[in-house]
């Protein structure tokens, strides 16, 4: 079945350094949608960005990601981390297996001064 | 942005009792979902619901679980009877159309259920 892998459980960064959170996926569906959700403490998880277009960069709120079907990846990046970026980040997949999102285990990003 | 409201935000219940978790989805959305998150683990799909019917459910959606949305009111998840392993945060979500066409899921803040 469909699956999403996020290899880092915790990423700790100093403010101003670049962010890269890894996401790879598995699906037999040739046109999946990939999503990044951000979950701040005591709030709802909310969409950060999404894509289904191969090799096209998608950007929102300073973050960007590019879907690479050749490597089944959708890594999240930001050029300069801010303290306010500290949150839990989930990568998610909507493949061919019906109308639902399959989530990765999440990466907790902690940005320090 | 669009809001999904969940009631209660947290509840402690004795094992074997019934619990109902309520969700007020985004008003014009057509698809509704429940996800379960055990502490420290990922959000896992339980069930989705469209046009008054369960479309798909996972193996986590035990026989003791049921969902309904009577007459366009709250979308509810009922667990009867509850078990210790049902302790988790339950997230409700809704979307205008299905995720298969890239529609965004909008989540509530979750209902934390503790079964003792």
GROMACS .gro file of C-alpha atoms in nm:
model
  229
    1UNK     CA    1   0.000   0.000   0.000
    2UNK     CA    2   0.087   0.367  -0.006
    3UNK     CA    3   0.341   0.493   0.246
    4UNK     CA    4   0.539   0.803   0.340
    5UNK     CA    5   0.879   0.808   0.507
    6UNK     CA    6   1.021   1.096   0.704
    7UNK     CA    7   1.361   0.990   0.829
    8UNK     CA    8   1.422   1.268   1.083
    9UNK     CA    9   1.217   1.268   1.397
   10UNK     CA   10   1.381   1.583   1.530
   11UNK     CA   11   1.576   1.855   1.353
   12UNK     CA   12   1.740   2.123   1.565
   13UNK     CA   13   1.873   2.431   1.391
   14UNK     CA   14   2.013   2.771   1.472
   15UNK     CA   15   1.809   3.064   1.348
   16UNK     CA   16   1.921   3.178   1.004
   17UNK     CA   17   2.047   2.841   0.886
   18UNK     CA   18   1.879   2.657   0.597
   19UNK     CA   19   1.608   2.401   0.658
   20UNK     CA   20   1.568   2.071   0.477
   21UNK     CA   21   1.317   1.811   0.591
   22UNK     CA   22   1.319   1.485   0.402
   23UNK     CA   23   1.017   1.307   0.259
   24UNK     CA   24   1.002   1.004   0.035
   25UNK     CA   25   0.697   0.806  -0.062
   26UNK     CA   26   0.580   0.483  -0.214
   27UNK     CA   27   0.275   0.443  -0.434
   28UNK     CA   28   0.185   0.256  -0.748
   29UNK     CA   29  -0.026   0.549  -0.859
   30UNK     CA   30   0.144   0.745  -1.136
   31UNK     CA   31  -0.007   1.085  -1.044
   32UNK     CA   32   0.005   1.125  -0.668
   33UNK     CA   33  -0.049   1.447  -0.477
   34UNK     CA   34   0.209   1.528  -0.210
   35UNK     CA   35   0.140   1.764   0.077
   36UNK     CA   36   0.330   1.926   0.361
   37UNK     CA   37   0.128   2.009   0.671
   38UNK     CA   38   0.256   2.214   0.964
   39UNK     CA   39   0.127   2.156   1.315
   40UNK     CA   40   0.190   2.420   1.579
   41UNK     CA   41   0.128   2.331   1.942
   42UNK     CA   42  -0.237   2.371   2.043
   43UNK     CA   43  -0.346   2.449   1.690
   44UNK     CA   44  -0.488   2.251   1.398
   45UNK     CA   45  -0.256   2.092   1.145
   46UNK     CA   46  -0.272   2.311   0.837
   47UNK     CA   47  -0.157   2.288   0.480
   48UNK     CA   48   0.178   2.444   0.402
   49UNK     CA   49   0.208   2.345   0.037
   50UNK     CA   50   0.116   2.073  -0.208
   51UNK     CA   51   0.205   1.952  -0.555
   52UNK     CA   52   0.135   1.690  -0.816
   53UNK     CA   53   0.356   1.830  -1.092
   54UNK     CA   54   0.685   1.655  -1.151
   55UNK     CA   55   0.998   1.871  -1.121
   56UNK     CA   56   0.810   2.194  -1.052
   57UNK     CA   57   0.900   2.402  -0.744
   58UNK     CA   58   0.608   2.494  -0.520
   59UNK     CA   59   0.647   2.779  -0.270
   60UNK     CA   60   0.450   2.917   0.022
   61UNK     CA   61   0.541   3.133   0.320
   62UNK     CA   62   0.912   3.108   0.248
   63UNK     CA   63   0.910   2.728   0.223
   64UNK     CA   64   0.949   2.538  -0.100
   65UNK     CA   65   0.939   2.180  -0.224
   66UNK     CA   66   0.975   2.005  -0.556
   67UNK     CA   67   0.811   1.676  -0.640
   68UNK     CA   68   1.059   1.440  -0.801
   69UNK     CA   69   0.881   1.131  -0.925
   70UNK     CA   70   1.209   0.973  -1.037
   71UNK     CA   71   1.324   0.955  -0.676
   72UNK     CA   72   0.979   0.955  -0.513
   73UNK     CA   73   1.075   1.255  -0.305
   74UNK     CA   74   0.915   1.577  -0.186
   75UNK     CA   75   1.166   1.741   0.050
   76UNK     CA   76   1.073   2.064   0.227
   77UNK     CA   77   1.324   2.348   0.225
   78UNK     CA   78   1.365   2.700   0.348
   79UNK     CA   79   1.667   2.921   0.298
   80UNK     CA   80   1.675   3.071   0.647
   81UNK     CA   81   1.505   2.926   0.955
   82UNK     CA   82   1.313   3.153   1.190
   83UNK     CA   83   1.224   3.093   1.553
   84UNK     CA   84   0.857   3.091   1.453
   85UNK     CA   85   0.917   2.792   1.223
   86UNK     CA   86   0.947   2.564   1.527
   87UNK     CA   87   0.666   2.313   1.479
   88UNK     CA   88   0.584   1.958   1.374
   89UNK     CA   89   0.593   1.904   0.997
   90UNK     CA   90   0.410   1.620   0.827
   91UNK     CA   91   0.455   1.499   0.473
   92UNK     CA   92   0.144   1.334   0.329
   93UNK     CA   93   0.046   1.146   0.016
   94UNK     CA   94  -0.276   1.106  -0.173
   95UNK     CA   95  -0.217   0.821  -0.409
   96UNK     CA   96  -0.458   0.605  -0.598
   97UNK     CA   97  -0.596   0.433  -0.293
   98UNK     CA   98  -0.906   0.641  -0.244
   99UNK     CA   99  -0.978   0.981  -0.096
  100UNK     CA  100  -0.754   1.002   0.206
  101UNK     CA  101  -0.411   1.126   0.304
  102UNK     CA  102  -0.138   0.893   0.421
  103UNK     CA  103   0.089   1.074   0.665
  104UNK     CA  104   0.452   1.027   0.752
  105UNK     CA  105   0.562   1.010   1.113
  106UNK     CA  106   0.641   1.379   1.121
  107UNK     CA  107   0.955   1.584   1.184
  108UNK     CA  108   0.976   1.815   1.481
  109UNK     CA  109   1.168   2.126   1.380
  110UNK     CA  110   1.322   2.318   1.668
  111UNK     CA  111   1.484   2.650   1.582
  112UNK     CA  112   1.713   2.801   1.846
  113UNK     CA  113   1.842   3.160   1.873
  114UNK     CA  114  -0.913   3.039   0.683
  115UNK     CA  115  -1.184   2.773   0.702
  116UNK     CA  116  -1.231   2.627   1.050
  117UNK     CA  117  -1.317   2.281   1.167
  118UNK     CA  118  -1.440   2.273   1.525
  119UNK     CA  119  -1.413   1.971   1.751
  120UNK     CA  120  -1.598   1.911   2.076
  121UNK     CA  121  -1.483   1.813   2.333
  122UNK     CA  122  -1.119   1.917   2.326
  123UNK     CA  123  -1.043   1.649   2.581
  124UNK     CA  124  -1.230   1.381   2.772
  125UNK     CA  125  -1.146   1.120   3.032
  126UNK     CA  126  -1.370   0.816   3.030
  127UNK     CA  127  -1.391   0.482   3.204
  128UNK     CA  128  -1.312   0.175   2.999
  129UNK     CA  129  -1.627   0.017   2.865
  130UNK     CA  130  -1.823   0.340   2.854
  131UNK     CA  131  -1.944   0.507   2.535
  132UNK     CA  132  -1.794   0.828   2.400
  133UNK     CA  133  -1.905   1.054   2.118
  134UNK     CA  134  -1.664   1.294   1.955
  135UNK     CA  135  -1.824   1.579   1.765
  136UNK     CA  136  -1.698   1.764   1.463
  137UNK     CA  137  -1.838   2.073   1.294
  138UNK     CA  138  -1.677   2.066   0.947
  139UNK     CA  139  -1.628   2.354   0.705
  140UNK     CA  140  -1.978   2.450   0.592
  141UNK     CA  141  -1.967   2.369   0.220
  142UNK     CA  142  -1.740   2.068   0.241
  143UNK     CA  143  -1.859   1.731   0.121
  144UNK     CA  144  -1.597   1.486   0.249
  145UNK     CA  145  -1.532   1.416   0.614
  146UNK     CA  146  -1.257   1.222   0.786
  147UNK     CA  147  -1.138   1.096   1.121
  148UNK     CA  148  -0.773   1.036   1.201
  149UNK     CA  149  -0.624   0.884   1.515
  150UNK     CA  150  -0.292   0.987   1.665
  151UNK     CA  151  -0.138   0.798   1.954
  152UNK     CA  152   0.114   1.005   2.149
  153UNK     CA  153   0.443   1.028   1.961
  154UNK     CA  154   0.314   0.851   1.654
  155UNK     CA  155   0.180   0.956   1.316
  156UNK     CA  156  -0.175   1.051   1.231
  157UNK     CA  157  -0.345   0.740   1.099
  158UNK     CA  158  -0.653   0.732   0.880
  159UNK     CA  159  -0.963   0.583   1.038
  160UNK     CA  160  -1.253   0.655   0.805
  161UNK     CA  161  -1.390   0.887   0.542
  162UNK     CA  162  -1.752   0.976   0.479
  163UNK     CA  163  -1.934   1.119   0.181
  164UNK     CA  164  -2.295   1.162   0.085
  165UNK     CA  165  -2.417   1.009   0.407
  166UNK     CA  166  -2.208   0.695   0.379
  167UNK     CA  167  -1.876   0.553   0.488
  168UNK     CA  168  -1.661   0.534   0.178
  169UNK     CA  169  -1.354   0.371   0.322
  170UNK     CA  170  -1.233   0.259   0.662
  171UNK     CA  171  -0.901   0.132   0.784
  172UNK     CA  172  -0.829  -0.171   0.996
  173UNK     CA  173  -0.806   0.067   1.294
  174UNK     CA  174  -1.177   0.137   1.256
  175UNK     CA  175  -1.296  -0.140   1.484
  176UNK     CA  176  -1.649  -0.273   1.507
  177UNK     CA  177  -1.694  -0.062   1.819
  178UNK     CA  178  -1.654   0.254   1.611
  179UNK     CA  179  -1.928   0.424   1.415
  180UNK     CA  180  -1.968   0.754   1.233
  181UNK     CA  181  -2.266   0.953   1.119
  182UNK     CA  182  -2.376   1.300   1.020
  183UNK     CA  183  -2.748   1.321   1.076
  184UNK     CA  184  -2.919   1.595   0.871
  185UNK     CA  185  -2.606   1.797   0.811
  186UNK     CA  186  -2.530   1.853   1.176
  187UNK     CA  187  -2.218   1.740   1.356
  188UNK     CA  188  -2.007   1.466   1.204
  189UNK     CA  189  -1.964   1.228   1.495
  190UNK     CA  190  -1.734   0.944   1.591
  191UNK     CA  191  -1.882   0.711   1.847
  192UNK     CA  192  -1.687   0.446   2.032
  193UNK     CA  193  -1.892   0.189   2.222
  194UNK     CA  194  -1.753   0.032   2.429
  195UNK     CA  195  -1.421   0.209   2.478
  196UNK     CA  196  -1.096   0.020   2.540
  197UNK     CA  197  -0.765   0.135   2.687
  198UNK     CA  198  -0.603   0.129   2.341
  199UNK     CA  199  -0.854   0.389   2.222
  200UNK     CA  200  -0.665   0.654   2.418
  201UNK     CA  201  -0.539   0.898   2.155
  202UNK     CA  202  -0.601   1.232   1.993
  203UNK     CA  203  -0.874   1.210   1.730
  204UNK     CA  204  -0.859   1.463   1.451
  205UNK     CA  205  -1.155   1.547   1.236
  206UNK     CA  206  -1.100   1.687   0.888
  207UNK     CA  207  -1.309   1.794   0.593
  208UNK     CA  208  -1.249   1.873   0.228
  209UNK     CA  209  -1.462   2.020  -0.048
  210UNK     CA  210  -1.381   1.738  -0.285
  211UNK     CA  211  -1.171   1.427  -0.249
  212UNK     CA  212  -0.798   1.426  -0.187
  213UNK     CA  213  -0.754   1.217  -0.498
  214UNK     CA  214  -0.792   1.538  -0.699
  215UNK     CA  215  -0.558   1.726  -0.469
  216UNK     CA  216  -0.813   1.887  -0.243
  217UNK     CA  217  -0.684   2.014   0.089
  218UNK     CA  218  -0.791   1.858   0.416
  219UNK     CA  219  -0.883   2.110   0.683
  220UNK     CA  220  -0.829   1.979   1.033
  221UNK     CA  221  -0.972   2.053   1.371
  222UNK     CA  222  -0.754   2.093   1.679
  223UNK     CA  223  -0.823   1.739   1.790
  224UNK     CA  224  -1.012   1.569   2.072
  225UNK     CA  225  -0.784   1.410   2.328
  226UNK     CA  226  -0.944   1.095   2.464
  227UNK     CA  227  -0.808   0.923   2.771
  228UNK     CA  228  -0.960   0.586   2.861
  229UNK     CA  229  -0.889   0.473   3.217
   0.00000   0.00000   0.00000
